[in-house]
């Protein structure tokens, strides 16, 4: 599935003026991206909205203000923990309201797709995502798809296939640690069976 970027009208707001800017306009942009691109990770979402105002980095003045506006939207949210231990919000379109706990537990049948990234220079503006920008449910779905034909794969082989499915050619530390975490979560919820002795993974 191709990642499609929401079309936000570009405005130029001076950095120093942004914390006093119209919060409803900012909130409306958050809602647009969430509805059109969700699930979307908070950092990716905040930076995308900032860029639509020609601001390219958060800072000590902007970051708390931006997060306050984001939380005021009242979007459907789940949490995910990155490989470095930091916790992020994943924001979902309104049609997923009431399903938060099931989505948090990576329950099948609610959201079974993923949207690959790729080489940054080849991606349409606003669609490139590093592994930290991926909702981990998409990583989980890509991993599951690589076992969908009943295959039993060595863990490293599964990670390589999943990495390629997500659009990455190189499997760096952050990607590998994310894959390890997602595999662990999938084992915990009963989706994957990991044979430690053989080093193999299959679907339950």
mmCIF file of C-alpha atoms in Angstrom:
data_model
loop_
_atom_site.group_PDB
_atom_site.id
_atom_site.type_symbol
_atom_site.label_atom_id
_atom_site.label_comp_id
_atom_site.label_asym_id
_atom_site.label_seq_id
_atom_site.Cartn_x
_atom_site.Cartn_y
_atom_site.Cartn_z
ATOM 1 C CA UNK A 1 0.000 0.000 0.000
ATOM 2 C CA UNK A 2 1.419 3.359 -1.003
ATOM 3 C CA UNK A 3 1.852 6.077 1.619
ATOM 4 C CA UNK A 4 -0.224 9.091 0.572
ATOM 5 C CA UNK A 5 0.584 12.449 2.088
ATOM 6 C CA UNK A 6 -2.139 14.872 3.143
ATOM 7 C CA UNK A 7 -2.144 18.126 1.225
ATOM 8 C CA UNK A 8 -1.526 20.960 3.679
ATOM 9 C CA UNK A 9 -1.575 24.532 2.396
ATOM 10 C CA UNK A 10 1.811 26.135 2.993
ATOM 11 C CA UNK A 11 1.878 29.156 5.290
ATOM 12 C CA UNK A 12 4.915 31.061 6.516
ATOM 13 C CA UNK A 13 4.859 31.847 10.221
ATOM 14 C CA UNK A 14 7.979 33.284 11.899
ATOM 15 C CA UNK A 15 9.391 30.864 14.450
ATOM 16 C CA UNK A 16 9.065 33.354 17.314
ATOM 17 C CA UNK A 17 5.397 34.018 16.482
ATOM 18 C CA UNK A 18 4.296 30.399 16.251
ATOM 19 C CA UNK A 19 3.451 29.822 19.956
ATOM 20 C CA UNK A 20 0.876 32.635 19.720
ATOM 21 C CA UNK A 21 -0.560 31.507 16.377
ATOM 22 C CA UNK A 22 -4.166 30.365 15.839
ATOM 23 C CA UNK A 23 -4.451 27.043 17.660
ATOM 24 C CA UNK A 24 -7.551 25.997 15.721
ATOM 25 C CA UNK A 25 -5.712 26.201 12.404
ATOM 26 C CA UNK A 26 -2.933 24.033 13.829
ATOM 27 C CA UNK A 27 -5.460 21.579 15.290
ATOM 28 C CA UNK A 28 -7.266 21.389 11.943
ATOM 29 C CA UNK A 29 -4.004 20.420 10.251
ATOM 30 C CA UNK A 30 -3.387 17.749 12.849
ATOM 31 C CA UNK A 31 -6.876 16.343 12.217
ATOM 32 C CA UNK A 32 -6.334 16.344 8.461
ATOM 33 C CA UNK A 33 -3.078 14.391 8.665
ATOM 34 C CA UNK A 34 -4.473 11.939 11.220
ATOM 35 C CA UNK A 35 -7.568 11.209 9.130
ATOM 36 C CA UNK A 36 -5.712 10.946 5.816
ATOM 37 C CA UNK A 37 -2.427 9.365 6.937
ATOM 38 C CA UNK A 38 -3.220 7.621 10.214
ATOM 39 C CA UNK A 39 -1.961 5.643 11.926
ATOM 40 C CA UNK A 40 0.820 8.173 12.322
ATOM 41 C CA UNK A 41 3.508 8.540 15.003
ATOM 42 C CA UNK A 42 3.490 11.773 17.035
ATOM 43 C CA UNK A 43 6.979 13.033 16.072
ATOM 44 C CA UNK A 44 6.363 12.501 12.356
ATOM 45 C CA UNK A 45 2.968 14.193 12.659
ATOM 46 C CA UNK A 46 4.226 17.215 14.582
ATOM 47 C CA UNK A 47 7.130 17.834 12.212
ATOM 48 C CA UNK A 48 4.868 17.504 9.179
ATOM 49 C CA UNK A 49 2.475 20.129 10.531
ATOM 50 C CA UNK A 50 5.367 22.420 11.478
ATOM 51 C CA UNK A 51 6.825 22.166 7.991
ATOM 52 C CA UNK A 52 3.500 23.340 6.578
ATOM 53 C CA UNK A 53 4.245 26.633 8.371
ATOM 54 C CA UNK A 54 7.800 26.710 6.971
ATOM 55 C CA UNK A 55 9.256 25.774 10.350
ATOM 56 C CA UNK A 56 11.623 22.831 10.234
ATOM 57 C CA UNK A 57 12.493 22.071 13.840
ATOM 58 C CA UNK A 58 10.883 22.060 17.228
ATOM 59 C CA UNK A 59 12.558 23.886 20.073
ATOM 60 C CA UNK A 60 12.036 24.635 23.728
ATOM 61 C CA UNK A 61 9.456 27.323 22.880
ATOM 62 C CA UNK A 62 7.522 25.415 20.256
ATOM 63 C CA UNK A 63 7.580 21.789 21.425
ATOM 64 C CA UNK A 64 5.340 22.130 24.542
ATOM 65 C CA UNK A 65 2.897 24.393 22.690
ATOM 66 C CA UNK A 66 2.664 22.007 19.748
ATOM 67 C CA UNK A 67 2.106 18.974 21.983
ATOM 68 C CA UNK A 68 -0.638 20.828 23.887
ATOM 69 C CA UNK A 69 -2.459 21.564 20.639
ATOM 70 C CA UNK A 70 -2.042 17.969 19.472
ATOM 71 C CA UNK A 71 -3.514 16.570 22.686
ATOM 72 C CA UNK A 72 -6.433 19.013 22.455
ATOM 73 C CA UNK A 73 -7.533 17.313 19.233
ATOM 74 C CA UNK A 74 -8.724 14.283 21.218
ATOM 75 C CA UNK A 75 -7.686 11.789 18.550
ATOM 76 C CA UNK A 76 -7.778 8.024 18.923
ATOM 77 C CA UNK A 77 -4.396 7.007 20.312
ATOM 78 C CA UNK A 78 -2.296 3.999 21.201
ATOM 79 C CA UNK A 79 1.219 3.962 22.655
ATOM 80 C CA UNK A 80 4.417 2.404 21.402
ATOM 81 C CA UNK A 81 7.850 2.172 22.947
ATOM 82 C CA UNK A 82 10.841 2.701 20.686
ATOM 83 C CA UNK A 83 13.936 0.539 20.845
ATOM 84 C CA UNK A 84 15.607 3.296 22.887
ATOM 85 C CA UNK A 85 12.850 3.154 25.497
ATOM 86 C CA UNK A 86 11.074 6.388 24.576
ATOM 87 C CA UNK A 87 7.278 6.224 24.489
ATOM 88 C CA UNK A 88 5.336 7.726 21.595
ATOM 89 C CA UNK A 89 1.719 8.243 20.687
ATOM 90 C CA UNK A 90 0.321 6.617 17.562
ATOM 91 C CA UNK A 91 -2.686 8.566 16.305
ATOM 92 C CA UNK A 92 -5.513 6.881 14.416
ATOM 93 C CA UNK A 93 -8.435 8.034 12.239
ATOM 94 C CA UNK A 94 -11.753 8.404 14.025
ATOM 95 C CA UNK A 95 -13.138 5.140 12.575
ATOM 96 C CA UNK A 96 -10.850 3.260 14.961
ATOM 97 C CA UNK A 97 -12.351 4.795 18.123
ATOM 98 C CA UNK A 98 -13.245 2.139 20.652
ATOM 99 C CA UNK A 99 -10.639 -0.278 19.280
ATOM 100 C CA UNK A 100 -7.651 1.202 21.107
ATOM 101 C CA UNK A 101 -6.945 -1.740 23.404
ATOM 102 C CA UNK A 102 -7.210 -4.265 20.585
ATOM 103 C CA UNK A 103 -4.942 -2.185 18.357
ATOM 104 C CA UNK A 104 -2.481 -1.799 21.225
ATOM 105 C CA UNK A 105 -2.346 -5.589 21.481
ATOM 106 C CA UNK A 106 -1.701 -5.939 17.717
ATOM 107 C CA UNK A 107 -4.920 -7.880 17.242
ATOM 108 C CA UNK A 108 -5.327 -9.162 13.695
ATOM 109 C CA UNK A 109 -8.176 -8.067 11.475
ATOM 110 C CA UNK A 110 -8.382 -4.441 12.586
ATOM 111 C CA UNK A 111 -5.486 -2.974 10.623
ATOM 112 C CA UNK A 112 -3.525 -5.474 8.568
ATOM 113 C CA UNK A 113 -1.574 -3.342 6.129
ATOM 114 C CA UNK A 114 1.750 -1.529 6.017
ATOM 115 C CA UNK A 115 3.102 1.262 3.847
ATOM 116 C CA UNK A 116 6.725 0.930 2.762
ATOM 117 C CA UNK A 117 9.202 3.752 2.880
ATOM 118 C CA UNK A 118 12.219 3.767 0.602
ATOM 119 C CA UNK A 119 15.157 5.884 -0.481
ATOM 120 C CA UNK A 120 14.524 9.395 0.791
ATOM 121 C CA UNK A 121 15.540 11.046 -2.464
ATOM 122 C CA UNK A 122 13.026 8.935 -4.406
ATOM 123 C CA UNK A 123 10.052 9.409 -2.083
ATOM 124 C CA UNK A 124 7.325 12.016 -2.671
ATOM 125 C CA UNK A 125 7.566 14.975 -0.299
ATOM 126 C CA UNK A 126 6.108 14.188 3.117
ATOM 127 C CA UNK A 127 6.040 10.419 2.730
ATOM 128 C CA UNK A 128 9.543 9.255 3.677
ATOM 129 C CA UNK A 129 9.588 7.572 7.085
ATOM 130 C CA UNK A 130 12.551 6.264 9.031
ATOM 131 C CA UNK A 131 11.922 3.138 11.103
ATOM 132 C CA UNK A 132 11.179 5.359 14.134
ATOM 133 C CA UNK A 133 8.354 6.972 12.140
ATOM 134 C CA UNK A 134 6.606 3.653 11.514
ATOM 135 C CA UNK A 135 3.697 2.665 13.737
ATOM 136 C CA UNK A 136 4.981 -0.665 15.007
ATOM 137 C CA UNK A 137 1.723 -2.319 14.001
ATOM 138 C CA UNK A 138 2.840 -1.805 10.381
ATOM 139 C CA UNK A 139 6.171 -3.484 11.116
ATOM 140 C CA UNK A 140 4.234 -6.323 12.751
ATOM 141 C CA UNK A 141 1.944 -6.647 9.724
ATOM 142 C CA UNK A 142 4.894 -6.788 7.323
ATOM 143 C CA UNK A 143 6.580 -9.428 9.467
ATOM 144 C CA UNK A 144 3.388 -11.472 9.622
ATOM 145 C CA UNK A 145 2.910 -11.270 5.855
ATOM 146 C CA UNK A 146 6.356 -12.782 5.306
ATOM 147 C CA UNK A 147 5.155 -15.886 7.169
ATOM 148 C CA UNK A 148 1.645 -15.962 5.732
ATOM 149 C CA UNK A 149 2.351 -18.837 3.334
ATOM 150 C CA UNK A 150 3.115 -21.140 6.251
ATOM 151 C CA UNK A 151 6.866 -20.691 6.033
ATOM 152 C CA UNK A 152 9.202 -21.277 8.935
ATOM 153 C CA UNK A 153 12.087 -18.844 8.653
ATOM 154 C CA UNK A 154 15.317 -18.279 10.508
ATOM 155 C CA UNK A 155 14.949 -15.123 12.575
ATOM 156 C CA UNK A 156 17.622 -13.242 10.617
ATOM 157 C CA UNK A 157 16.022 -14.285 7.348
ATOM 158 C CA UNK A 158 12.630 -13.076 8.556
ATOM 159 C CA UNK A 159 14.162 -9.773 9.637
ATOM 160 C CA UNK A 160 15.806 -9.314 6.233
ATOM 161 C CA UNK A 161 12.549 -10.023 4.377
ATOM 162 C CA UNK A 162 10.608 -7.703 6.675
ATOM 163 C CA UNK A 163 13.219 -4.977 6.310
ATOM 164 C CA UNK A 164 12.889 -5.174 2.529
ATOM 165 C CA UNK A 165 9.085 -5.206 2.751
ATOM 166 C CA UNK A 166 9.276 -1.932 4.654
ATOM 167 C CA UNK A 167 11.416 -0.441 1.896
ATOM 168 C CA UNK A 168 14.816 -0.475 3.594
ATOM 169 C CA UNK A 169 17.911 -2.028 2.048
ATOM 170 C CA UNK A 170 20.254 -1.708 5.020
ATOM 171 C CA UNK A 171 19.400 -3.184 8.413
ATOM 172 C CA UNK A 172 21.003 -0.816 10.916
ATOM 173 C CA UNK A 173 20.932 -1.007 14.696
ATOM 174 C CA UNK A 174 17.681 0.907 15.118
ATOM 175 C CA UNK A 175 15.892 -1.234 12.544
ATOM 176 C CA UNK A 176 17.175 -4.477 14.018
ATOM 177 C CA UNK A 177 16.220 -3.486 17.555
ATOM 178 C CA UNK A 178 12.756 -2.464 16.350
ATOM 179 C CA UNK A 179 12.313 -5.814 14.596
ATOM 180 C CA UNK A 180 13.433 -7.619 17.750
ATOM 181 C CA UNK A 181 10.866 -5.711 19.810
ATOM 182 C CA UNK A 182 8.039 -6.338 17.345
ATOM 183 C CA UNK A 183 8.879 -10.049 17.194
ATOM 184 C CA UNK A 184 8.817 -10.194 20.988
ATOM 185 C CA UNK A 185 5.431 -8.454 21.054
ATOM 186 C CA UNK A 186 4.113 -10.848 18.418
ATOM 187 C CA UNK A 187 5.287 -13.841 20.429
ATOM 188 C CA UNK A 188 3.646 -12.381 23.551
ATOM 189 C CA UNK A 189 0.263 -11.958 21.863
ATOM 190 C CA UNK A 190 0.387 -15.442 20.346
ATOM 191 C CA UNK A 191 0.869 -14.498 16.693
ATOM 192 C CA UNK A 192 4.401 -15.843 16.297
ATOM 193 C CA UNK A 193 6.084 -18.960 17.601
ATOM 194 C CA UNK A 194 9.812 -18.512 18.103
ATOM 195 C CA UNK A 195 11.924 -21.645 18.489
ATOM 196 C CA UNK A 196 14.970 -20.345 20.324
ATOM 197 C CA UNK A 197 16.974 -23.534 19.916
ATOM 198 C CA UNK A 198 16.489 -23.644 16.139
ATOM 199 C CA UNK A 199 16.367 -19.861 15.793
ATOM 200 C CA UNK A 200 13.219 -20.078 13.670
ATOM 201 C CA UNK A 201 9.918 -18.195 13.569
ATOM 202 C CA UNK A 202 6.517 -19.241 12.249
ATOM 203 C CA UNK A 203 2.918 -18.206 12.629
ATOM 204 C CA UNK A 204 0.939 -19.915 15.328
#
